[in-house]
Short mmCIF file of C-alpha atoms in Angstrom, two decimals:
data_model
loop_
_atom_site.label_atom_id
_atom_site.label_comp_id
_atom_site.label_asym_id
_atom_site.label_seq_id
_atom_site.Cartn_x
_atom_site.Cartn_y
_atom_site.Cartn_z
CA UNK Q 656 -76.46 -89.62 96.53
CA UNK Q 657 -79.46 -88.02 94.80
CA UNK Q 658 -80.54 -91.16 92.97
CA UNK Q 659 -84.17 -91.14 91.88
CA UNK Q 660 -84.55 -93.24 88.71
CA UNK Q 661 -83.16 -96.50 87.32
CA UNK Q 662 -81.76 -94.63 84.29
CA UNK Q 663 -79.23 -92.90 86.56
CA UNK Q 664 -77.74 -96.33 87.31
CA UNK Q 665 -77.55 -97.52 83.69
CA UNK Q 666 -74.60 -96.86 81.37
CA UNK Q 667 -74.88 -94.76 78.22
CA UNK Q 668 -75.65 -97.80 76.01
CA UNK Q 669 -78.90 -98.22 77.94
CA UNK Q 670 -78.30 -101.98 78.31
CA UNK Q 671 -75.96 -102.43 81.30
CA UNK Q 672 -76.29 -101.66 85.00
CA UNK Q 673 -73.33 -99.91 86.64
CA UNK Q 674 -71.74 -101.57 89.67
CA UNK Q 675 -72.20 -100.06 93.12
CA UNK Q 676 -68.49 -99.15 93.21
CA UNK Q 677 -68.80 -97.32 89.89
CA UNK Q 678 -71.87 -95.41 91.09
CA UNK Q 679 -70.13 -94.31 94.30
CA UNK Q 680 -67.07 -93.17 92.35
CA UNK Q 681 -69.15 -91.24 89.81
CA UNK Q 682 -71.06 -89.55 92.63
CA UNK Q 683 -67.82 -88.58 94.39
CA UNK Q 684 -68.31 -90.89 97.38
CA UNK Q 685 -65.76 -93.15 99.05
CA UNK Q 686 -65.70 -96.60 97.51
CA UNK Q 687 -65.42 -98.44 100.83
CA UNK Q 688 -68.48 -99.82 102.57
CA UNK Q 689 -71.08 -102.53 102.09
CA UNK Q 690 -73.39 -102.68 99.10
CA UNK Q 691 -76.86 -101.58 100.29
CA UNK Q 692 -79.58 -104.22 100.29
CA UNK Q 693 -81.83 -102.16 97.99
CA UNK Q 694 -79.15 -102.21 95.28
CA UNK Q 695 -78.63 -105.97 95.66
CA UNK Q 696 -82.38 -106.51 95.24
CA UNK Q 697 -82.34 -104.20 92.23
CA UNK Q 698 -79.61 -106.32 90.63
CA UNK Q 699 -81.62 -109.50 91.25
CA UNK Q 700 -84.69 -107.99 89.63
CA UNK Q 701 -83.14 -106.25 86.60
CA UNK Q 702 -80.04 -108.22 85.53
CA UNK Q 703 -79.85 -111.19 83.18
CA UNK Q 704 -76.52 -112.18 84.71
CA UNK Q 705 -74.66 -110.36 87.46
CA UNK Q 706 -71.28 -111.05 85.88
CA UNK Q 707 -72.16 -109.44 82.54
CA UNK Q 708 -74.22 -106.57 84.05
CA UNK Q 709 -76.63 -106.85 81.10
CA UNK Q 710 -80.19 -105.78 81.89
CA UNK Q 711 -83.33 -107.70 81.10
CA UNK Q 712 -84.88 -106.32 77.91
CA UNK Q 713 -87.79 -104.74 79.78
CA UNK Q 714 -85.40 -102.48 81.73
CA UNK Q 715 -83.20 -101.40 78.83
CA UNK Q 716 -83.43 -97.75 77.74
CA UNK Q 717 -82.96 -95.88 74.48
CA UNK Q 718 -79.42 -95.41 73.26
CA UNK Q 719 -77.76 -93.18 74.31
CA UNK Q 720 -79.03 -93.04 77.88
CA UNK Q 721 -79.06 -89.29 78.57
CA UNK Q 722 -79.81 -89.79 82.26
CA UNK Q 723 -76.61 -91.67 83.05
CA UNK Q 724 -74.77 -90.22 86.05
CA UNK Q 725 -71.62 -88.24 85.20
CA UNK Q 726 -68.29 -87.67 86.92
CA UNK Q 727 -67.58 -84.04 87.86
CA UNK Q 728 -65.35 -82.76 84.99
CA UNK Q 729 -61.67 -82.12 85.75
CA UNK Q 730 -58.96 -80.69 83.50
CA UNK Q 731 -55.29 -81.53 83.83
CA UNK Q 732 -53.35 -79.51 86.40
CA UNK Q 733 -50.29 -77.42 85.57
CA UNK Q 734 -48.35 -79.16 88.35
CA UNK Q 735 -45.56 -80.95 86.49
CA UNK Q 736 -45.20 -83.50 89.29
CA UNK Q 737 -48.69 -84.90 88.73
CA UNK Q 738 -49.00 -87.61 86.06
CA UNK Q 739 -52.71 -87.85 85.38
CA UNK Q 740 -54.60 -90.17 83.06
CA UNK Q 741 -56.34 -88.09 80.39
CA UNK Q 742 -59.24 -88.64 78.03
CA UNK Q 743 -58.79 -86.53 74.88
CA UNK Q 744 -59.85 -86.20 71.25
CA UNK Q 745 -57.75 -86.63 68.11
CA UNK Q 746 -59.08 -86.85 64.57
CA UNK Q 747 -62.64 -86.78 65.91
CA UNK Q 748 -62.20 -89.82 68.16
CA UNK Q 749 -61.70 -90.32 71.90
CA UNK Q 750 -58.37 -91.61 73.22
CA UNK Q 751 -56.64 -92.17 76.57
CA UNK Q 752 -53.10 -91.28 77.62
CA UNK Q 753 -50.85 -91.12 80.68
CA UNK Q 754 -49.08 -87.79 81.29
CA UNK Q 755 -45.29 -88.01 81.01
CA UNK Q 756 -44.40 -84.34 80.47
CA UNK Q 757 -45.98 -80.89 80.74
CA UNK Q 758 -44.88 -77.69 79.01
CA UNK Q 759 -46.38 -74.20 79.07
CA UNK Q 760 -48.70 -74.93 76.15
CA UNK Q 761 -49.11 -78.68 75.92
CA UNK Q 762 -49.18 -82.08 77.62
CA UNK Q 763 -47.21 -85.08 76.38
CA UNK Q 764 -48.92 -88.43 77.03
CA UNK Q 765 -48.24 -92.10 76.33
CA UNK Q 766 -51.11 -93.45 74.26
CA UNK Q 767 -53.26 -96.37 75.46
CA UNK Q 768 -55.88 -97.86 73.14
CA UNK Q 769 -59.13 -99.62 73.94
CA UNK Q 770 -58.93 -103.34 74.67
CA UNK Q 771 -62.23 -104.62 73.31
CA UNK Q 772 -61.53 -108.20 74.34
CA UNK Q 773 -61.87 -107.57 78.10
CA UNK Q 774 -64.22 -104.81 79.29
CA UNK Q 775 -65.69 -102.67 76.54
CA UNK Q 776 -65.30 -98.93 77.05
CA UNK Q 777 -63.34 -99.50 80.27
CA UNK Q 778 -60.19 -101.55 79.55
CA UNK Q 779 -57.12 -100.28 77.64
CA UNK Q 780 -53.72 -101.53 76.53
CA UNK Q 781 -50.54 -99.58 75.87
CA UNK Q 782 -50.12 -98.67 72.21
CA UNK Q 783 -46.98 -100.03 70.59
CA UNK Q 784 -47.22 -98.13 67.31
CA UNK Q 785 -49.95 -96.24 65.42
CA UNK Q 786 -50.63 -93.43 62.94
CA UNK Q 787 -51.63 -90.68 65.37
CA UNK Q 788 -48.64 -90.69 67.75
CA UNK Q 789 -44.85 -90.53 67.49
CA UNK Q 790 -42.88 -93.58 68.57
CA UNK Q 791 -39.97 -93.00 70.99
CA UNK Q 792 -38.19 -95.46 73.33
CA UNK Q 793 -40.99 -98.04 73.02
CA UNK Q 794 -43.63 -95.40 73.86
CA UNK Q 795 -46.30 -94.01 71.55
CA UNK Q 796 -46.36 -90.29 72.43
CA UNK Q 797 -49.07 -87.73 71.67
CA UNK Q 798 -49.01 -83.97 72.31
CA UNK Q 799 -52.20 -82.28 73.55
CA UNK Q 800 -52.65 -78.52 73.75
CA UNK Q 801 -54.11 -77.29 77.06
CA UNK Q 802 -56.86 -75.54 75.10
CA UNK Q 803 -57.94 -78.75 73.37
CA UNK Q 804 -60.82 -80.71 74.86
CA UNK Q 805 -59.62 -83.15 77.51
CA UNK Q 806 -60.81 -84.70 80.76
CA UNK Q 807 -58.87 -86.18 83.67
CA UNK Q 808 -59.95 -89.76 84.41
CA UNK Q 809 -59.17 -92.27 87.17
CA UNK Q 810 -58.17 -95.92 86.94
CA UNK Q 811 -58.42 -98.93 89.23
CA UNK Q 812 -54.81 -99.69 88.40
CA UNK Q 813 -52.66 -101.10 85.64
CA UNK Q 814 -49.91 -103.52 84.86
CA UNK Q 815 -47.65 -103.63 81.83
CA UNK Q 816 -50.46 -104.82 79.60
CA UNK Q 817 -53.80 -103.55 80.87
CA UNK Q 818 -55.44 -100.46 82.33
CA UNK Q 819 -58.89 -100.61 83.95
CA UNK Q 820 -60.90 -97.41 84.44
CA UNK Q 821 -63.03 -96.82 87.55
CA UNK Q 822 -66.02 -96.07 85.32
CA UNK Q 823 -66.92 -96.29 81.61
CA UNK Q 824 -65.62 -93.47 79.39
CA UNK Q 825 -69.16 -92.15 78.94
CA UNK Q 826 -69.30 -91.31 82.67
CA UNK Q 827 -66.48 -88.80 82.20
CA UNK Q 828 -67.95 -86.84 79.31
CA UNK Q 829 -71.11 -84.94 78.47
CA UNK Q 830 -73.84 -86.55 76.39
CA UNK Q 831 -73.14 -84.31 73.41
CA UNK Q 832 -69.56 -85.63 73.31
CA UNK Q 833 -70.82 -89.22 73.42
CA UNK Q 834 -73.17 -88.53 70.50
CA UNK Q 835 -70.45 -86.84 68.45
CA UNK Q 836 -68.05 -89.77 68.84
CA UNK Q 837 -70.46 -92.70 68.59
CA UNK Q 838 -72.57 -94.27 65.87
CA UNK Q 839 -75.83 -93.35 67.57
CA UNK Q 840 -78.79 -92.17 65.54
CA UNK Q 841 -79.03 -88.41 65.27
CA UNK Q 842 -82.01 -86.60 66.71
CA UNK Q 843 -84.12 -84.07 64.85
CA UNK Q 844 -84.53 -80.77 66.65
CA UNK Q 845 -87.51 -78.64 65.68
CA UNK Q 846 -87.70 -75.01 66.70
CA UNK Q 847 -90.86 -72.92 66.61
CA UNK Q 848 -90.37 -69.24 65.90
CA UNK Q 849 -93.30 -67.03 66.83
CA UNK Q 850 -93.96 -63.58 68.28
CA UNK Q 851 -97.01 -64.66 70.28
CA UNK Q 852 -98.40 -67.63 72.18
CA UNK Q 853 -101.28 -67.99 69.71
CA UNK Q 854 -98.93 -68.20 66.72
CA UNK Q 855 -96.80 -70.76 68.53
CA UNK Q 856 -99.88 -72.92 69.24
CA UNK Q 857 -100.90 -72.81 65.58
CA UNK Q 858 -97.40 -73.76 64.42
CA UNK Q 859 -97.24 -76.62 66.90
CA UNK Q 860 -100.68 -78.15 66.27
CA UNK Q 861 -101.22 -77.67 62.52
CA UNK Q 862 -99.16 -79.93 60.24
CA UNK Q 863 -100.35 -78.68 56.83
CA UNK Q 864 -98.02 -75.80 55.94
CA UNK Q 865 -100.51 -73.91 53.77
CA UNK Q 866 -103.26 -74.03 56.39
CA UNK Q 867 -100.73 -73.09 59.07
CA UNK Q 868 -99.65 -70.00 57.11
CA UNK Q 869 -103.25 -68.94 56.44
CA UNK Q 870 -104.21 -69.26 60.12
CA UNK Q 871 -101.16 -67.30 61.28
CA UNK Q 872 -101.86 -64.57 58.68
CA UNK Q 873 -105.50 -64.40 59.73
CA UNK Q 874 -104.56 -64.15 63.39
CA UNK Q 875 -102.04 -61.39 62.73
CA UNK Q 876 -104.68 -59.39 60.81
CA UNK Q 877 -107.33 -59.83 63.52
CA UNK Q 878 -105.21 -59.55 66.68
CA UNK Q 879 -105.58 -55.74 66.83
CA UNK Q 880 -109.35 -55.79 66.28
CA UNK Q 881 -111.51 -55.28 69.39
CA UNK Q 882 -114.76 -56.54 67.81
CA UNK Q 883 -115.07 -59.22 65.14
CA UNK Q 884 -118.26 -59.89 63.14
CA UNK Q 885 -118.71 -63.60 62.47
CA UNK Q 886 -121.02 -65.78 60.36
CA UNK Q 887 -122.11 -69.40 60.91
CA UNK Q 888 -124.20 -72.02 59.12
CA UNK Q 889 -126.87 -71.84 61.88
CA UNK Q 890 -125.38 -74.93 63.55
CA UNK Q 891 -124.77 -72.89 66.68
CA UNK Q 892 -128.17 -71.21 66.65
CA UNK Q 893 -130.35 -74.03 68.03
CA UNK Q 894 -134.04 -73.76 67.20
CA UNK Q 895 -134.54 -70.03 67.73
CA UNK Q 896 -133.87 -69.29 64.01
CA UNK Q 897 -132.04 -66.08 64.82
CA UNK Q 898 -129.89 -64.58 62.13
CA UNK Q 899 -126.63 -66.52 61.99
CA UNK Q 900 -124.55 -63.42 62.52
CA UNK Q 901 -123.20 -61.88 65.67
CA UNK Q 902 -120.49 -59.84 67.31
CA UNK Q 903 -117.64 -61.19 69.35
CA UNK Q 904 -115.24 -59.18 71.48
CA UNK Q 905 -111.55 -59.85 71.88
CA UNK Q 906 -109.44 -59.03 74.93
#
């Protein structure tokens, strides 16, 4: 299953351990079979309580956990007979719907909203009425264009009131989507632009902007020189009292 680190088994919040059934589903393996002994021992060592799946503080990771295992992405099929569950975005937020109709350009789904009172990020209830869908025959309907971002998801089953997913929503989407739609802290990305390795090293190691600019300018002026004459304060001369000048080759 290509599992090498604990982070691959932790959800995107960095605080909960996935179940063995969730891990097998995410990795595209059959859910049947016994839980391996190594995973049972891992649960005993890392979990506060098996029922809550919450990790001991020492094993929790930064949020979001970028190493969480992901489900292979799938888009909705054009087969009108298939009624998939779909994760999609509206008004900058993630939502879930069950396909009821497909046209040439769009998918019509019944909207299900998150049920925060049962299993966070994994349990949903059928929407009765809201501001983003149109209400028809006791169904809240939403139209999704095929070109809009969406992802087919799988559920453990549902009744008239509840839907349970086979894995948390974050397992179905890329990390960048999780960051866009969550209240996680943003990361600062710093890019170094340089036309040589030496300039890049200077930019990376020197914090003072003025000194950094002077060093880069000096390097650019001297990079084409084959011989450089240098002067010191005799600190490198030892006791031989030679003139503190010399010649140094480059290249």
